[in-house]
Amino acid sequence: MSNEIEIGRGKRGRRAYSFDDIAVVPSRRTRDPKDVSVGWQIDAYHFELPIIAAPMDSVMSPATAIDFGRHGGLGVLDLEGLWTRYESPEPILAEIANLEPTEAIRRMQQVYAEPIKPDLITERLREIRAAGVPVAGALSPQRTQEHYQSVVDAGVDLFVIRGTTVSAEHVSGNAEPLNLKRFIYELDVPVVVGGASTYTAALHLMRTGAAGVLVGFGGGAAHTTRVSLGIHAPMASAVADVAAARRDYLDESGGRYVHVIADGGSGTPATS
């Protein structure tokens, strides 16, 4: 039976669900907690916590990435953020945190107009590496071609390409298109890409050689994608669709496993 619903005359859609709309139903068998592990592994890197900290200036600094890594998680540094634009961004971050909402956007536009400095990308990533934890950094598709060499030269362990919505080929009229399949093939580190929220988009990203797919379009207290762009995908349905793509890709590729990572939308309405 089709689960399509009528939106309006000539338009049909599919009902989708967030995590708040569903619940886990226990089965007849339970398992001892000592036999359960929430650890996970991507390529040669093992993590005790199944959490990747989002590459956002509001939550992730080199020091935070180091502390998070020491506790068994993976912290991803935003390589387009203030940490790669300013030698000492702490005063600017403190200023932004204390601004009135009506002033914050204008001021943030000013501070983020400062160019990204490749030497600061190298310095921040090397600082994390020196602490002995896995090193991960994120760029948007439009900045990847410009700065990825600095990321690789700094010795990154995992590379994240994260945008509002990411396709297998990013096209730009201002620069050479980013062909993910060719790009990932040429890199010697695992690459996580996203966001994607549909079966087809996720399957295409998996075929590029991505080690993981970010599901959704980001989240957190500042999540405005739905309001500003009209783009949204309820996370439970999105994860189910992308997981189905992984299942089919597992058969198609002869057993290559791709991680499905929920990117935002995993909390309750009060916290997400």
GROMACS .gro file of C-alpha atoms in nm:
model
  272
    1MET     CA    1   0.000   0.000   0.000
    2SER     CA    2   0.138   0.342  -0.094
    3ASN     CA    3   0.212   0.584   0.188
    4GLU     CA    4   0.182   0.888  -0.038
    5ILE     CA    5  -0.050   1.168   0.069
    6GLU     CA    6  -0.202   1.452  -0.127
    7ILE     CA    7  -0.043   1.789  -0.055
    8GLY     CA    8  -0.258   1.983  -0.297
    9ARG     CA    9  -0.406   1.945  -0.643
   10GLY     CA   10  -0.148   1.771  -0.859
   11LYS     CA   11   0.104   1.738  -0.579
   12ARG     CA   12   0.168   1.428  -0.373
   13GLY     CA   13   0.421   1.361  -0.103
   14ARG     CA   14   0.534   1.094   0.137
   15ARG     CA   15   0.473   1.106   0.510
   16ALA     CA   16   0.805   1.120   0.694
   17TYR     CA   17   0.895   1.087   1.062
   18SER     CA   18   1.133   1.247   1.308
   19PHE     CA   19   1.284   1.055   1.599
   20ASP     CA   20   1.021   1.213   1.825
   21ASP     CA   21   0.749   1.043   1.618
   22ILE     CA   22   0.875   0.689   1.677
   23ALA     CA   23   0.982   0.466   1.965
   24VAL     CA   24   1.188   0.149   2.003
   25VAL     CA   25   0.977  -0.157   2.088
   26PRO     CA   26   1.159  -0.426   2.292
   27SER     CA   27   1.171  -0.776   2.145
   28ARG     CA   28   1.149  -1.109   2.326
   29ARG     CA   29   1.527  -1.125   2.378
   30THR     CA   30   1.740  -0.894   2.594
   31ARG     CA   31   2.117  -0.874   2.616
   32ASP     CA   32   2.344  -0.823   2.913
   33PRO     CA   33   2.485  -0.467   2.913
   34LYS     CA   34   2.837  -0.610   2.955
   35ASP     CA   35   2.800  -0.778   2.615
   36VAL     CA   36   2.708  -0.453   2.441
   37SER     CA   37   2.955  -0.206   2.293
   38VAL     CA   38   2.876   0.137   2.151
   39GLY     CA   39   3.224   0.166   2.004
   40TRP     CA   40   3.273   0.197   1.631
   41GLN     CA   41   3.553   0.195   1.379
   42ILE     CA   42   3.615   0.382   1.056
   43ASP     CA   43   3.915   0.269   0.856
   44ALA     CA   44   4.198   0.213   1.110
   45TYR     CA   45   4.049   0.439   1.378
   46HIS     CA   46   3.844   0.306   1.670
   47PHE     CA   47   3.622   0.523   1.892
   48GLU     CA   48   3.456   0.431   2.220
   49LEU     CA   49   3.180   0.693   2.183
   50PRO     CA   50   2.942   0.679   1.884
   51ILE     CA   51   2.945   1.058   1.860
   52ILE     CA   52   3.111   1.293   1.612
   53ALA     CA   53   3.123   1.651   1.741
   54ALA     CA   54   2.995   1.889   1.475
   55PRO     CA   55   3.243   2.123   1.301
   56MET     CA   56   3.099   2.446   1.438
   57ASP     CA   57   3.286   2.737   1.596
   58SER     CA   58   3.024   2.748   1.868
   59VAL     CA   59   3.117   2.402   1.996
   60MET     CA   60   3.456   2.298   1.861
   61SER     CA   61   3.802   2.445   1.913
   62PRO     CA   62   4.136   2.263   1.889
   63ALA     CA   63   4.137   2.228   2.270
   64THR     CA   64   3.781   2.090   2.270
   65ALA     CA   65   3.866   1.844   1.991
   66ILE     CA   66   4.160   1.720   2.198
   67ASP     CA   67   3.951   1.675   2.514
   68PHE     CA   68   3.672   1.507   2.320
   69GLY     CA   69   3.920   1.272   2.156
   70ARG     CA   70   4.069   1.176   2.490
   71HIS     CA   71   3.722   1.074   2.609
   72GLY     CA   72   3.676   0.841   2.312
   73GLY     CA   73   3.487   1.059   2.065
   74LEU     CA   74   3.579   1.229   1.740
   75GLY     CA   75   3.596   1.607   1.729
   76VAL     CA   76   3.587   1.770   1.386
   77LEU     CA   77   3.731   2.119   1.347
   78ASP     CA   78   3.564   2.366   1.110
   79LEU     CA   79   3.851   2.463   0.881
   80GLU     CA   80   3.654   2.762   0.751
   81GLY     CA   81   3.584   2.897   1.096
   82LEU     CA   82   3.746   3.165   1.309
   83TRP     CA   83   4.025   2.929   1.419
   84THR     CA   84   4.166   2.934   1.066
   85ARG     CA   85   4.101   3.304   1.005
   86TYR     CA   86   4.250   3.458   1.319
   87GLU     CA   87   4.563   3.380   1.520
   88SER     CA   88   4.374   3.441   1.846
   89PRO     CA   89   3.996   3.407   1.790
   90GLU     CA   90   3.901   3.373   2.159
   91PRO     CA   91   3.818   3.745   2.209
   92ILE     CA   92   3.599   3.745   1.897
   93LEU     CA   93   3.414   3.431   2.008
   94ALA     CA   94   3.356   3.585   2.351
   95GLU     CA   95   3.225   3.903   2.188
   96ILE     CA   96   2.982   3.710   1.965
   97ALA     CA   97   2.854   3.510   2.261
   98ASN     CA   98   2.753   3.832   2.439
   99LEU     CA   99   2.593   4.012   2.146
  100GLU     CA  100   2.223   4.081   2.122
  101PRO     CA  101   2.054   3.866   1.853
  102THR     CA  102   1.979   4.175   1.644
  103GLU     CA  103   2.351   4.261   1.631
  104ALA     CA  104   2.498   3.911   1.602
  105ILE     CA  105   2.442   3.848   1.231
  106ARG     CA  106   2.591   4.179   1.119
  107ARG     CA  107   2.898   4.131   1.340
  108MET     CA  108   2.947   3.769   1.232
  109GLN     CA  109   2.937   3.872   0.869
  110GLN     CA  110   3.220   4.113   0.945
  111VAL     CA  111   3.446   3.870   1.130
  112TYR     CA  112   3.391   3.587   0.881
  113ALA     CA  113   3.493   3.817   0.595
  114GLU     CA  114   3.854   3.767   0.706
  115PRO     CA  115   4.025   3.526   0.460
  116ILE     CA  116   4.108   3.168   0.557
  117LYS     CA  117   4.482   3.128   0.612
  118PRO     CA  118   4.637   2.797   0.500
  119ASP     CA  119   4.914   2.822   0.760
  120LEU     CA  120   4.650   2.838   1.036
  121ILE     CA  121   4.480   2.526   0.896
  122THR     CA  122   4.814   2.347   0.928
  123GLU     CA  123   4.882   2.487   1.275
  124ARG     CA  124   4.541   2.394   1.421
  125LEU     CA  125   4.548   2.039   1.288
  126ARG     CA  126   4.904   1.982   1.402
  127GLU     CA  127   4.808   2.104   1.748
  128ILE     CA  128   4.543   1.832   1.768
  129ARG     CA  129   4.781   1.568   1.631
  130ALA     CA  130   5.044   1.657   1.889
  131ALA     CA  131   4.796   1.559   2.161
  132GLY     CA  132   4.781   1.203   2.028
  133VAL     CA  133   4.412   1.191   1.930
  134PRO     CA  134   4.263   1.132   1.581
  135VAL     CA  135   4.264   1.447   1.369
  136ALA     CA  136   3.957   1.545   1.165
  137GLY     CA  137   3.876   1.865   0.980
  138ALA     CA  138   3.583   1.981   0.769
  139LEU     CA  139   3.549   2.193   0.458
  140SER     CA  140   3.246   2.282   0.250
  141PRO     CA  141   3.233   2.152  -0.111
  142GLN     CA  142   3.302   2.499  -0.252
  143ARG     CA  143   3.619   2.538  -0.043
  144THR     CA  144   3.754   2.183  -0.071
  145GLN     CA  145   3.947   2.229  -0.395
  146GLU     CA  146   4.112   2.543  -0.261
  147HIS     CA  147   4.226   2.417   0.079
  148TYR     CA  148   4.235   2.037   0.082
  149GLN     CA  149   4.610   2.019   0.015
  150SER     CA  150   4.681   2.215   0.333
  151VAL     CA  151   4.458   1.971   0.522
  152VAL     CA  152   4.632   1.664   0.384
  153ASP     CA  153   4.981   1.811   0.432
  154ALA     CA  154   4.901   1.872   0.800
  155GLY     CA  155   4.843   1.499   0.847
  156VAL     CA  156   4.466   1.478   0.888
  157ASP     CA  157   4.331   1.131   0.975
  158LEU     CA  158   3.974   1.184   0.855
  159PHE     CA  159   3.846   1.444   0.613
  160VAL     CA  160   3.487   1.572   0.625
  161ILE     CA  161   3.314   1.746   0.336
  162ARG     CA  162   3.002   1.898   0.486
  163GLY     CA  163   2.744   2.128   0.333
  164THR     CA  164   2.375   2.203   0.356
  165THR     CA  165   2.320   1.947   0.084
  166VAL     CA  166   2.601   1.763  -0.094
  167SER     CA  167   2.589   1.574  -0.421
  168ALA     CA  168   2.839   1.345  -0.588
  169GLU     CA  169   2.953   1.635  -0.808
  170HIS     CA  170   2.956   1.993  -0.683
  171VAL     CA  171   2.918   2.236  -0.974
  172SER     CA  172   3.031   2.598  -0.959
  173GLY     CA  173   3.045   2.864  -1.225
  174ASN     CA  174   3.333   3.030  -1.040
  175ALA     CA  175   3.571   2.735  -0.996
  176GLU     CA  176   3.653   2.386  -1.117
  177PRO     CA  177   3.373   2.143  -1.023
  178LEU     CA  178   3.444   1.913  -0.730
  179ASN     CA  179   3.418   1.557  -0.857
  180LEU     CA  180   3.393   1.357  -0.534
  181LYS     CA  181   3.469   1.021  -0.691
  182ARG     CA  182   3.796   1.140  -0.840
  183PHE     CA  183   3.880   1.346  -0.534
  184ILE     CA  184   3.826   1.063  -0.283
  185TYR     CA  185   4.016   0.819  -0.505
  186GLU     CA  186   4.320   1.049  -0.503
  187LEU     CA  187   4.318   1.097  -0.125
  188ASP     CA  188   4.480   0.852   0.115
  189VAL     CA  189   4.245   0.921   0.409
  190PRO     CA  190   3.883   0.820   0.476
  191VAL     CA  191   3.634   1.087   0.369
  192VAL     CA  192   3.292   1.151   0.528
  193VAL     CA  193   3.047   1.351   0.314
  194GLY     CA  194   2.702   1.503   0.363
  195GLY     CA  195   2.435   1.614   0.404
  196ALA     CA  196   2.209   1.381   0.219
  197SER     CA  197   1.862   1.265   0.311
  198THR     CA  198   1.737   1.047   0.027
  199TYR     CA  199   1.810   0.694  -0.089
  200THR     CA  200   1.933   0.806  -0.433
  201ALA     CA  201   2.157   1.090  -0.312
  202ALA     CA  202   2.315   0.870  -0.045
  203LEU     CA  203   2.374   0.583  -0.288
  204HIS     CA  204   2.553   0.819  -0.527
  205LEU     CA  205   2.776   0.944  -0.244
  206MET     CA  206   2.858   0.588  -0.140
  207ARG     CA  207   2.961   0.509  -0.497
  208THR     CA  208   3.217   0.789  -0.484
  209GLY     CA  209   3.409   0.591  -0.222
  210ALA     CA  210   3.295   0.786   0.085
  211ALA     CA  211   3.367   0.611   0.414
  212GLY     CA  212   3.063   0.770   0.576
  213VAL     CA  213   2.753   0.968   0.480
  214LEU     CA  214   2.615   1.250   0.695
  215VAL     CA  215   2.236   1.231   0.703
  216GLY     CA  216   2.037   1.552   0.729
  217PHE     CA  217   2.128   1.915   0.691
  218GLY     CA  218   2.295   2.001   1.019
  219GLY     CA  219   2.134   2.086   1.348
  220GLY     CA  220   2.175   2.247   1.685
  221ALA     CA  221   2.054   2.567   1.844
  222ALA     CA  222   2.138   2.774   1.535
  223HIS     CA  223   1.979   2.537   1.283
  224THR     CA  224   1.795   2.762   1.035
  225THR     CA  225   1.809   2.559   0.714
  226ARG     CA  226   1.435   2.491   0.703
  227VAL     CA  227   1.344   2.852   0.778
  228SER     CA  228   1.594   3.015   0.542
  229LEU     CA  229   1.599   2.763   0.254
  230GLY     CA  230   1.283   2.557   0.296
  231ILE     CA  231   1.496   2.239   0.310
  232HIS     CA  232   1.415   1.979   0.573
  233ALA     CA  233   1.406   1.603   0.616
  234PRO     CA  234   1.263   1.437   0.929
  235MET     CA  235   1.557   1.241   1.065
  236ALA     CA  236   1.403   0.900   1.136
  237SER     CA  237   1.281   0.863   0.777
  238ALA     CA  238   1.604   1.007   0.636
  239VAL     CA  239   1.822   0.765   0.834
  240ALA     CA  240   1.601   0.472   0.730
  241ASP     CA  241   1.628   0.569   0.362
  242VAL     CA  242   2.006   0.615   0.375
  243ALA     CA  243   2.046   0.288   0.569
  244ALA     CA  244   1.851   0.117   0.289
  245ALA     CA  245   2.096   0.266   0.039
  246ARG     CA  246   2.384   0.129   0.245
  247ARG     CA  247   2.227  -0.218   0.249
  248ASP     CA  248   2.193  -0.219  -0.128
  249TYR     CA  249   2.540  -0.069  -0.177
  250LEU     CA  250   2.684  -0.341   0.050
  251ASP     CA  251   2.556  -0.600  -0.198
  252GLU     CA  252   2.650  -0.395  -0.502
  253SER     CA  253   3.009  -0.336  -0.387
  254GLY     CA  254   3.072  -0.687  -0.264
  255GLY     CA  255   3.076  -0.604   0.107
  256ARG     CA  256   3.204  -0.246   0.139
  257TYR     CA  257   3.049  -0.095   0.454
  258VAL     CA  258   2.969   0.278   0.470
  259HIS     CA  259   2.887   0.452   0.799
  260VAL     CA  260   2.549   0.628   0.826
  261ILE     CA  261   2.582   0.931   1.056
  262ALA     CA  262   2.284   1.138   1.171
  263ASP     CA  263   2.382   1.505   1.144
  264GLY     CA  264   2.148   1.701   1.369
  265GLY     CA  265   1.782   1.641   1.442
  266SER     CA  266   1.858   1.368   1.696
  267GLY     CA  267   1.738   1.552   2.007
  268THR     CA  268   1.400   1.656   2.142
  269PRO     CA  269   1.236   1.981   2.028
  270ALA     CA  270   1.358   2.151   2.345
  271THR     CA  271   1.724   2.078   2.271
  272SER     CA  272   1.756   2.041   1.893
   0.00000   0.00000   0.00000
